[in-house]
């Protein structure tokens, strides 16, 4: 079975500082990993994905994420946070070896960027 | 606009009534998903279509819930005899097969259901 965990309900960071939002996963094979962002009363917007290849993937709005197979992690990062980055962030995983086409989402992490 | 479209955006209904939501996926996408999201939680999978075939259903999807995707285009999600516990945001997403067999899912704005 595939699962994903976001250990922090909330992350607080000052504007201009680097940010990290953590995600760990569990799959039987090699994972497909995704990050999404959700603003209030809106749907989820795709940020970036890891399917294969370079462990560091770059996405929208200056975000990047690093795939670490040994630690089963896919943390979201940004070198310099903006107040406008404040939102809910969701990590998702899909296990192709498991035979399902359904991404499983984490509970989400609320990112608050203080001016 | 070529994104995923959901209608209505908001629905308030009395307990016991039936409701139906519609999702129009991105036109070239053959895969369509329904998720439910409650406050403080991530999206929970409900059901999945590939073209017109409903291939997976979650155990969350009780017999009061039914979904269709006629002709592999738009989809509808119906909830019969609504209960207060059905109050949630219902999200639709679509994706295509893409290179390597999968691309990311794109989400609609959601339909917020309130059962009173």
Coordinates of N, CA and C in Angstrom, one line a residue:
Chain A
X1 N 0.8 -1.2 0.0 CA 0.0 0.0 0.0 C 0.9 1.2 0.0
X2 N 0.4 2.3 -0.6 CA 1.2 3.5 -0.7 C 0.6 4.5 0.4
X3 N 1.5 5.2 1.0 CA 1.1 6.2 1.9 C 2.1 7.4 1.9
X4 N 1.7 8.5 2.5 CA 2.6 9.7 2.5 C 2.3 10.4 3.9
X5 N 3.3 10.9 4.5 CA 3.2 11.6 5.7 C 3.8 13.0 5.6
X6 N 3.1 14.0 6.2 CA 3.6 15.3 6.3 C 3.6 15.6 7.8
X7 N 4.8 15.5 8.4 CA 4.9 15.5 9.9 C 4.6 16.8 10.6
X8 N 4.6 17.9 9.8 CA 4.3 19.2 10.4 C 2.9 19.8 9.9
X9 N 2.1 20.1 10.9 CA 0.8 20.7 10.5 C 1.0 22.1 10.0
X10 N 2.0 22.8 10.6 CA 2.2 24.2 10.3 C 3.7 24.5 10.3
X11 N 4.1 25.3 9.3 CA 5.5 25.8 9.3 C 5.5 27.3 9.2
X12 N 6.2 27.9 10.1 CA 6.3 29.4 10.1 C 7.7 29.8 9.7
X13 N 7.8 30.8 8.8 CA 9.1 31.3 8.3 C 9.0 32.8 8.1
X14 N 10.1 33.5 8.3 CA 10.1 34.9 8.0 C 10.3 35.1 6.5
X15 N 9.7 36.2 5.9 CA 9.9 36.5 4.5 C 11.4 36.7 4.2
X16 N 11.8 36.1 3.1 CA 13.3 36.2 2.8 C 14.1 35.1 3.2
X17 N 13.6 34.3 4.2 CA 14.3 33.2 4.7 C 14.0 31.9 3.9
X18 N 14.9 30.9 3.9 CA 14.6 29.7 3.2 C 13.5 28.9 3.9
X19 N 12.7 28.2 3.2 CA 11.7 27.4 3.7 C 11.8 25.9 3.3
X20 N 11.4 25.0 4.2 CA 11.3 23.6 3.9 C 10.0 23.1 4.5
X21 N 9.3 22.3 3.6 CA 8.1 21.6 4.0 C 8.4 20.1 3.8
X22 N 8.2 19.3 4.9 CA 8.7 18.0 4.9 C 7.6 17.0 4.4
X23 N 8.1 15.9 3.7 CA 7.2 14.9 3.2 C 8.0 13.6 3.2
X24 N 7.4 12.5 3.8 CA 8.0 11.2 3.7 C 6.9 10.3 3.1
X25 N 7.4 9.2 2.5 CA 6.5 8.3 1.8 C 6.8 6.9 2.1
X26 N 5.8 6.0 1.7 CA 6.0 4.6 1.8 C 5.4 3.9 0.6
X27 N 6.2 3.2 -0.2 CA 5.7 2.5 -1.4 C 6.5 1.2 -1.5
X28 N 5.9 0.3 -2.3 CA 6.6 -1.0 -2.5 C 7.7 -0.9 -3.6
X29 N 7.6 0.0 -4.5 CA 8.5 0.1 -5.6 C 9.1 1.5 -5.7
X30 N 9.3 2.0 -6.8 CA 9.8 3.3 -7.0 C 8.7 4.3 -7.1
X31 N 8.7 5.4 -6.4 CA 7.5 6.2 -6.3 C 7.4 7.3 -7.4
X32 N 6.2 7.7 -7.7 CA 6.0 9.0 -8.3 C 5.6 9.9 -7.2
X33 N 6.2 11.1 -7.2 CA 5.9 12.0 -6.1 C 5.5 13.4 -6.6
X34 N 4.7 14.1 -5.9 CA 4.1 15.3 -6.3 C 3.9 16.3 -5.2
X35 N 4.0 17.6 -5.5 CA 3.7 18.6 -4.5 C 2.6 19.5 -5.2
X36 N 1.6 19.8 -4.3 CA 0.5 20.7 -4.8 C 0.4 21.8 -3.7
X37 N -0.1 23.0 -4.1 CA -0.4 24.1 -3.2 C -1.9 24.4 -3.3
X38 N -2.5 24.8 -2.2 CA -3.9 25.1 -2.2 C -4.1 26.5 -1.5
X39 N -4.7 27.4 -2.1 CA -5.1 28.7 -1.5 C -6.5 28.6 -1.0
X40 N -6.9 29.5 -0.1 CA -8.2 29.3 0.5 C -9.4 29.2 -0.5
X41 N -10.2 28.3 -0.3 CA -11.4 28.1 -1.1 C -11.1 27.8 -2.6
X42 N -10.0 27.3 -2.8 CA -9.5 27.0 -4.2 C -9.2 25.5 -4.3
X43 N -9.1 25.0 -5.5 CA -8.6 23.7 -5.8 C -7.1 23.6 -5.6
X44 N -6.5 22.4 -5.8 CA -5.1 22.3 -5.7 C -4.4 22.6 -7.0
X45 N -3.3 23.3 -6.9 CA -2.5 23.7 -8.0 C -1.2 22.8 -8.0
X46 N -0.8 22.3 -9.1 CA 0.4 21.5 -9.2 C 1.6 22.3 -9.2
X47 N 2.6 21.9 -8.4 CA 3.9 22.6 -8.2 C 5.0 21.9 -9.0
X48 N 5.2 20.6 -8.6 CA 6.3 19.9 -9.2 C 6.1 18.4 -9.0
X49 N 6.9 17.6 -9.7 CA 6.8 16.2 -9.6 C 8.2 15.5 -9.8
X50 N 8.3 14.3 -9.2 CA 9.5 13.5 -9.4 C 9.0 12.2 -10.0
X51 N 9.4 11.8 -11.1 CA 9.1 10.5 -11.7 C 10.4 9.6 -11.8
X52 N 11.4 10.2 -12.4 CA 12.7 9.5 -12.5 C 13.7 10.6 -12.8
X53 N 15.0 10.2 -12.7 CA 16.1 11.1 -13.1 C 16.7 11.9 -12.0
X54 N 17.0 13.1 -12.2 CA 17.7 14.0 -11.2 C 16.9 14.1 -9.9
X55 N 17.6 13.9 -8.8 CA 16.9 13.9 -7.5 C 16.4 15.3 -7.2
X56 N 16.9 16.3 -7.7 CA 16.5 17.7 -7.4 C 15.6 18.1 -8.6
X57 N 14.3 18.4 -8.3 CA 13.4 18.8 -9.3 C 13.0 20.2 -9.0
X58 N 12.9 21.0 -10.1 CA 12.4 22.4 -9.9 C 11.0 22.5 -10.5
X59 N 10.3 23.4 -9.8 CA 8.9 23.6 -10.2 C 8.5 25.0 -10.3
X60 N 7.2 25.3 -10.1 CA 6.6 26.6 -10.3 C 7.0 27.5 -9.1
X61 N 7.0 28.8 -9.4 CA 7.1 29.8 -8.3 C 8.4 29.7 -7.5
X62 N 9.4 29.2 -8.1 CA 10.7 29.1 -7.4 C 10.9 27.9 -6.5
X63 N 9.9 27.1 -6.4 CA 10.0 25.9 -5.5 C 10.8 24.8 -6.2
X64 N 11.4 24.0 -5.3 CA 12.1 22.8 -5.7 C 11.9 21.7 -4.6
X65 N 12.2 20.5 -5.0 CA 12.1 19.4 -4.1 C 13.2 18.4 -4.3
X66 N 13.7 17.8 -3.3 CA 14.7 16.8 -3.4 C 14.2 15.4 -3.0
X67 N 14.4 14.5 -3.9 CA 14.0 13.1 -3.7 C 15.2 12.4 -3.0
X68 N 14.9 11.8 -1.9 CA 16.0 11.0 -1.2 C 15.4 9.6 -0.9
X69 N 15.9 8.7 -1.7 CA 15.4 7.3 -1.7 C 15.7 6.7 -0.4
X70 N 17.0 6.9 0.1 CA 17.4 6.2 1.4 C 16.6 6.7 2.6
X71 N 16.1 7.9 2.6 CA 15.3 8.5 3.7 C 13.9 8.5 3.3
X72 N 13.5 8.0 2.2 CA 12.1 8.0 1.7 C 11.5 9.3 1.9
X73 N 12.2 10.4 1.4 CA 11.6 11.7 1.7 C 11.6 12.5 0.4
X74 N 10.8 13.5 0.3 CA 10.6 14.4 -0.8 C 10.2 15.8 -0.3
X75 N 11.2 16.4 0.3 CA 11.0 17.7 1.0 C 10.9 18.9 0.0
X76 N 9.9 19.7 0.2 CA 9.7 20.9 -0.6 C 10.6 22.1 -0.1
X77 N 11.2 22.8 -1.0 CA 12.1 23.9 -0.5 C 12.0 25.1 -1.4
X78 N 12.4 26.2 -0.8 CA 12.4 27.5 -1.6 C 13.5 28.3 -0.9
X79 N 14.4 28.9 -1.6 CA 15.5 29.6 -1.0 C 15.1 30.9 -0.3
X80 N 14.1 31.6 -0.8 CA 13.7 32.8 -0.2 C 12.2 32.9 -0.2
X81 N 11.6 32.8 1.0 CA 10.1 32.8 1.1 C 9.5 34.2 0.8
X82 N 8.3 34.1 0.3 CA 7.5 35.3 0.1 C 6.2 35.2 0.9
X83 N 5.7 36.4 1.3 CA 4.4 36.4 2.0 C 3.3 35.7 1.2
X84 N 3.4 35.8 -0.1 CA 2.4 35.3 -1.0 C 2.5 33.7 -1.1
X85 N 3.6 33.2 -0.5 CA 3.7 31.7 -0.5 C 2.8 31.1 0.6
X86 N 2.3 31.9 1.5 CA 1.4 31.4 2.5 C 0.2 30.7 2.0
X87 N 0.1 29.4 2.3 CA -0.9 28.5 1.7 C -0.8 27.1 2.4
X88 N -1.7 26.2 1.9 CA -1.6 24.8 2.3 C -0.8 24.1 1.2
X89 N 0.1 23.2 1.7 CA 0.9 22.4 0.8 C 0.7 21.0 1.0
X90 N 0.4 20.3 -0.1 CA 0.2 18.8 0.0 C 1.2 18.0 -0.8
X91 N 1.7 17.0 -0.2 CA 2.5 16.0 -0.9 C 1.7 14.8 -1.3
X92 N 2.0 14.3 -2.4 CA 1.2 13.1 -2.9 C 2.2 12.1 -3.5
X93 N 1.8 10.8 -3.4 CA 2.6 9.7 -3.9 C 1.7 8.7 -4.7
X94 N 2.3 8.2 -5.7 CA 1.7 7.1 -6.4 C 2.7 6.0 -6.6
X95 N 2.3 4.8 -6.4 CA 3.2 3.6 -6.5 C 2.9 2.8 -7.8
X96 N 3.6 3.0 -8.8 CA 3.2 2.3 -10.1 C 3.3 0.8 -10.0
X97 N 4.2 0.3 -9.1 CA 4.3 -1.1 -8.9 C 3.1 -1.7 -8.2
X98 N 2.4 -0.8 -7.5 CA 1.2 -1.3 -6.8 C 0.0 -1.5 -7.7
X99 N 0.1 -1.0 -8.9 CA -1.0 -1.3 -9.9 C -2.1 -0.3 -9.9
X100 N -2.0 0.8 -9.0 CA -3.0 1.8 -8.9 C -2.6 3.0 -9.7
X101 N -3.6 3.7 -10.2 CA -3.4 5.0 -10.9 C -3.7 6.2 -9.9
X102 N -4.0 5.9 -8.7 CA -4.5 6.9 -7.8 C -3.5 7.5 -6.9
X103 N -3.2 8.8 -7.0 CA -2.3 9.4 -6.1 C -2.9 9.5 -4.7
X104 N -2.1 9.2 -3.7 CA -2.5 9.4 -2.3 C -1.9 10.7 -1.7
X105 N -2.8 11.5 -1.0 CA -2.3 12.8 -0.5 C -2.0 12.7 1.0
X106 N -1.1 13.6 1.4 CA -0.9 13.8 2.8 C -1.9 14.7 3.4
X107 N -1.8 14.9 4.7 CA -2.8 15.8 5.4 C -2.6 17.2 5.1
X108 N -1.5 17.6 4.6 CA -1.2 19.0 4.3 C -0.4 19.7 5.4
X109 N 0.3 20.7 5.0 CA 1.1 21.5 5.9 C 0.8 23.0 5.6
X110 N 0.4 23.7 6.6 CA 0.1 25.1 6.4 C 1.3 25.9 6.5
X111 N 1.7 26.6 5.5 CA 2.9 27.4 5.5 C 2.5 28.9 5.7
X112 N 3.1 29.5 6.8 CA 2.8 30.9 7.1 C 4.1 31.6 7.0
X113 N 4.1 32.6 6.1 CA 5.3 33.4 5.9 C 5.0 34.8 6.5
X114 N 5.8 35.2 7.4 CA 5.6 36.4 8.2 C 6.4 37.6 7.5
X115 N 5.8 38.7 7.4 CA 6.5 39.9 6.8 C 7.7 40.3 7.6
Chain B
X1 N -11.0 29.1 -21.2 CA -10.3 28.4 -20.1 C -10.2 26.9 -20.4
X2 N -9.0 26.3 -20.3 CA -8.9 24.9 -20.7 C -8.6 24.1 -19.5
X3 N -8.9 24.6 -18.3 CA -8.7 23.8 -17.1 C -9.8 22.9 -16.7
X4 N -9.8 22.3 -15.6 CA -10.9 21.4 -15.1 C -11.9 22.4 -14.5
X5 N -13.2 22.1 -14.9 CA -14.3 23.0 -14.5 C -15.3 22.2 -13.7
X6 N -15.7 22.7 -12.5 CA -16.7 22.0 -11.7 C -17.9 22.9 -11.5
X7 N -19.0 22.3 -11.4 CA -20.3 23.1 -11.2 C -21.2 22.3 -10.4
X8 N -21.9 22.9 -9.4 CA -21.7 24.3 -9.0 C -20.5 24.5 -8.1
X9 N -20.1 25.7 -7.8 CA -19.0 25.9 -6.8 C -19.5 25.7 -5.4
X10 N -20.7 26.1 -5.1 CA -21.3 25.9 -3.8 C -22.6 25.3 -3.9
X11 N -22.9 24.4 -2.9 CA -24.3 23.8 -2.8 C -24.7 23.7 -1.4
X12 N -25.8 24.3 -1.0 CA -26.4 24.1 0.3 C -27.7 23.3 0.1
X13 N -27.8 22.2 0.9 CA -28.9 21.3 0.7 C -29.4 20.8 2.1
X14 N -30.7 20.5 2.1 CA -31.2 19.9 3.4 C -30.9 18.5 3.5
X15 N -30.7 18.0 4.7 CA -30.5 16.6 4.9 C -31.6 15.7 4.3
X16 N -31.1 14.7 3.6 CA -32.1 13.8 3.0 C -32.3 14.1 1.5
X17 N -31.9 15.3 1.0 CA -32.1 15.6 -0.4 C -30.9 15.0 -1.2
X18 N -31.2 14.8 -2.5 CA -30.1 14.4 -3.4 C -29.5 15.5 -4.1
X19 N -28.2 15.4 -4.3 CA -27.4 16.4 -5.0 C -26.6 15.8 -6.1
X20 N -26.3 16.6 -7.1 CA -25.5 16.1 -8.2 C -24.5 17.2 -8.6
X21 N -23.2 16.8 -8.8 CA -22.2 17.7 -9.1 C -21.6 17.3 -10.5
X22 N -21.1 18.3 -11.2 CA -20.6 18.0 -12.6 C -19.1 18.4 -12.6
X23 N -18.4 17.6 -13.4 CA -17.0 17.9 -13.6 C -16.7 17.8 -15.1
X24 N -16.1 18.9 -15.7 CA -15.6 18.8 -17.1 C -14.1 18.8 -17.0
X25 N -13.5 17.7 -17.4 CA -12.0 17.6 -17.4 C -11.4 18.4 -18.5
X26 N -10.1 18.5 -18.4 CA -9.3 19.0 -19.6 C -9.6 18.0 -20.8
X27 N -9.8 18.6 -21.9 CA -10.4 17.8 -23.0 C -9.6 16.6 -23.4
X28 N -8.3 16.7 -23.5 CA -7.5 15.6 -23.9 C -7.2 14.6 -22.8
X29 N -7.7 14.8 -21.6 CA -7.3 13.9 -20.5 C -8.3 12.7 -20.5
X30 N -7.7 11.5 -20.4 CA -8.6 10.3 -20.4 C -8.8 9.8 -19.0
X31 N -8.1 10.3 -18.0 CA -8.3 9.9 -16.6 C -9.0 11.0 -15.8
X32 N -10.0 10.6 -15.0 CA -10.7 11.5 -14.1 C -10.9 10.9 -12.7
X33 N -10.7 11.8 -11.8 CA -10.7 11.4 -10.4 C -11.7 12.3 -9.6
X34 N -12.3 11.7 -8.6 CA -13.1 12.5 -7.6 C -12.4 12.3 -6.3
X35 N -12.3 13.4 -5.6 CA -11.7 13.3 -4.2 C -12.7 14.1 -3.3
X36 N -12.6 13.9 -2.0 CA -13.4 14.6 -1.0 C -12.4 15.2 0.0
X37 N -12.6 16.5 0.3 CA -11.6 17.1 1.3 C -12.5 17.8 2.4
X38 N -12.1 17.4 3.6 CA -12.8 18.1 4.8 C -11.7 19.0 5.4
X39 N -12.2 19.9 6.3 CA -11.3 20.9 6.9 C -10.1 20.2 7.6
X40 N -9.0 20.7 7.3 CA -7.8 20.2 8.0 C -7.3 18.9 7.5
X41 N -7.8 18.4 6.4 CA -7.4 17.1 5.9 C -7.0 17.3 4.4
X42 N -6.2 16.3 4.0 CA -5.9 16.2 2.6 C -7.0 15.6 1.8
X43 N -6.9 15.7 0.4 CA -7.9 15.1 -0.4 C -8.0 13.6 -0.2
X44 N -9.2 13.0 -0.1 CA -9.4 11.6 0.1 C -10.0 11.1 -1.2
X45 N -9.4 10.0 -1.7 CA -9.9 9.5 -3.0 C -11.3 8.9 -2.9
X46 N -12.1 9.1 -3.9 CA -13.4 8.6 -3.9 C -13.5 7.5 -5.1
X47 N -13.3 8.0 -6.3 CA -13.4 7.1 -7.4 C -12.6 7.6 -8.6
X48 N -12.3 6.7 -9.6 CA -11.4 7.0 -10.7 C -12.0 6.4 -12.0
X49 N -12.0 7.1 -13.0 CA -12.4 6.7 -14.4 C -11.2 6.7 -15.3
X50 N -11.2 5.8 -16.2 CA -10.3 5.8 -17.3 C -11.2 5.8 -18.5
X51 N -11.3 6.9 -19.3 CA -12.3 7.0 -20.3 C -13.7 6.9 -19.6
X52 N -14.5 6.0 -20.1 CA -15.9 5.9 -19.5 C -16.0 4.8 -18.5
X53 N -14.9 4.1 -18.3 CA -14.9 3.0 -17.3 C -14.5 3.4 -15.9
X54 N -15.4 3.1 -15.0 CA -15.1 3.4 -13.6 C -14.2 2.2 -13.0
X55 N -12.9 2.5 -12.9 CA -12.0 1.4 -12.6 C -11.7 1.2 -11.1
X56 N -11.8 2.2 -10.3 CA -11.6 2.1 -8.9 C -12.6 2.9 -8.1
X57 N -12.9 2.3 -6.9 CA -13.8 3.0 -6.0 C -13.3 2.8 -4.6
X58 N -13.3 3.9 -3.8 CA -12.8 3.8 -2.5 C -13.9 3.2 -1.6
X59 N -13.5 2.6 -0.5 CA -14.5 2.1 0.5 C -15.2 3.3 1.1
X60 N -14.7 4.6 1.0 CA -15.4 5.7 1.4 C -16.7 5.9 0.7
X61 N -16.7 5.4 -0.6 CA -17.9 5.6 -1.4 C -19.0 4.7 -1.1
X62 N -19.9 5.2 -0.2 CA -21.0 4.3 0.2 C -22.0 4.2 -1.0
X63 N -23.0 3.3 -0.7 CA -24.0 3.1 -1.8 C -24.9 4.3 -2.0
X64 N -24.7 5.3 -1.2 CA -25.5 6.6 -1.5 C -24.8 7.4 -2.6
X65 N -23.5 7.1 -2.9 CA -22.7 7.8 -3.8 C -22.7 7.1 -5.1
X66 N -22.9 7.8 -6.2 CA -22.7 7.2 -7.5 C -22.0 8.2 -8.5
X67 N -21.2 7.7 -9.3 CA -20.5 8.5 -10.3 C -20.6 7.9 -11.7
X68 N -20.7 8.8 -12.7 CA -20.7 8.3 -14.0 C -19.8 9.2 -14.9
X69 N -19.4 8.6 -16.0 CA -18.6 9.4 -17.0 C -19.1 8.9 -18.4
X70 N -20.2 9.3 -18.8 CA -20.7 8.8 -20.1 C -19.8 9.4 -21.2
X71 N -19.5 8.5 -22.1 CA -18.8 8.8 -23.3 C -17.4 9.3 -23.0
X72 N -16.9 9.1 -21.8 CA -15.6 9.4 -21.4 C -15.3 10.9 -21.4
X73 N -16.3 11.8 -21.3 CA -16.1 13.2 -21.3 C -16.3 13.7 -19.9
X74 N -17.4 14.5 -19.7 CA -17.7 15.0 -18.4 C -18.1 13.9 -17.4
X75 N -18.1 14.2 -16.1 CA -18.5 13.2 -15.1 C -19.5 13.9 -14.2
X76 N -20.3 13.1 -13.6 CA -21.2 13.5 -12.5 C -21.0 12.7 -11.3
X77 N -21.2 13.3 -10.1 CA -21.1 12.6 -8.9 C -22.4 13.0 -8.2
X78 N -23.2 11.9 -7.8 CA -24.5 12.1 -7.2 C -24.4 11.5 -5.8
X79 N -25.0 12.3 -4.9 CA -25.1 11.8 -3.5 C -26.6 11.8 -3.2
X80 N -27.1 10.6 -2.8 CA -28.5 10.4 -2.5 C -28.7 10.5 -1.0
X81 N -29.8 11.0 -0.5 CA -30.2 11.1 0.9 C -29.0 11.6 1.7
X82 N -28.7 12.9 1.4 CA -27.5 13.5 2.0 C -27.6 13.5 3.5
X83 N -26.4 13.4 4.1 CA -26.2 13.4 5.6 C -25.3 14.6 5.9
X84 N -25.4 15.0 7.2 CA -24.5 16.2 7.5 C -23.0 15.8 7.4
X85 N -22.7 14.6 7.6 CA -21.3 14.1 7.4 C -20.8 14.2 6.0
X86 N -21.7 14.4 5.0 CA -21.3 14.6 3.6 C -20.8 16.0 3.3
X87 N -21.0 16.9 4.3 CA -20.5 18.2 4.1 C -19.0 18.2 3.9
X88 N -18.5 18.8 2.8 CA -17.1 18.7 2.4 C -16.9 19.5 1.1
X89 N -15.7 19.6 0.7 CA -15.3 20.0 -0.6 C -15.1 18.8 -1.5
X90 N -15.8 18.8 -2.6 CA -15.7 17.7 -3.6 C -14.8 18.2 -4.7
X91 N -13.7 17.5 -4.9 CA -12.7 17.9 -5.9 C -12.7 16.9 -7.1
X92 N -12.6 17.5 -8.3 CA -12.4 16.6 -9.5 C -11.0 17.0 -10.0
X93 N -10.4 15.9 -10.6 CA -9.1 16.1 -11.2 C -9.0 15.3 -12.5
X94 N -8.2 15.7 -13.4 CA -8.0 14.8 -14.6 C -6.5 14.8 -14.9
X95 N -6.2 13.7 -15.6 CA -4.8 13.6 -16.1 C -4.8 12.8 -17.4
X96 N -3.6 12.8 -18.1 CA -3.5 12.0 -19.3 C -2.5 10.9 -19.1
X97 N -2.5 10.0 -20.0 CA -1.5 8.9 -19.9 C -0.1 9.4 -20.1
X98 N 0.2 10.2 -21.0 CA 1.4 10.9 -21.1 C 2.6 9.9 -21.4
X99 N 3.8 10.5 -21.5 CA 5.0 9.7 -21.7 C 5.3 9.0 -20.5
X100 N 5.6 7.7 -20.6 CA 5.9 6.9 -19.4 C 4.7 6.4 -18.7
X101 N 3.5 6.8 -19.1 CA 2.3 6.2 -18.6 C 1.5 7.1 -17.6
X102 N 2.1 8.2 -17.2 CA 1.3 9.1 -16.2 C 1.8 10.5 -16.3
X103 N 0.9 11.4 -16.2 CA 1.2 12.8 -15.9 C 0.5 13.2 -14.7
X104 N 0.9 14.4 -14.2 CA 0.2 14.9 -13.0 C -1.2 15.2 -13.2
X105 N -2.0 15.1 -12.1 CA -3.4 15.4 -12.1 C -3.6 16.9 -11.9
X106 N -4.5 17.5 -12.7 CA -4.9 18.9 -12.6 C -6.3 18.9 -11.9
X107 N -6.4 19.8 -11.0 CA -7.7 19.9 -10.2 C -8.5 21.0 -10.6
X108 N -9.8 20.8 -10.4 CA -10.8 21.9 -10.5 C -10.9 22.7 -9.2
X109 N -11.7 23.7 -9.2 CA -11.9 24.6 -8.1 C -12.6 23.9 -6.9
X110 N -13.3 22.9 -7.2 CA -14.1 22.2 -6.2 C -15.5 22.6 -6.1
X111 N -16.3 21.7 -5.5 CA -17.7 22.1 -5.2 C -17.8 21.9 -3.7
X112 N -18.2 23.0 -3.0 CA -18.3 22.9 -1.5 C -19.8 22.6 -1.2
X113 N -20.0 21.5 -0.6 CA -21.3 21.0 -0.2 C -21.5 21.3 1.3
X114 N -22.6 21.9 1.6 CA -23.0 22.1 3.0 C -24.4 21.4 3.2
X115 N -24.5 20.5 4.1 CA -25.8 19.8 4.4 C -26.3 20.3 5.7
X116 N -27.5 20.9 5.7 CA -28.1 21.5 6.9 C -29.3 20.7 7.4

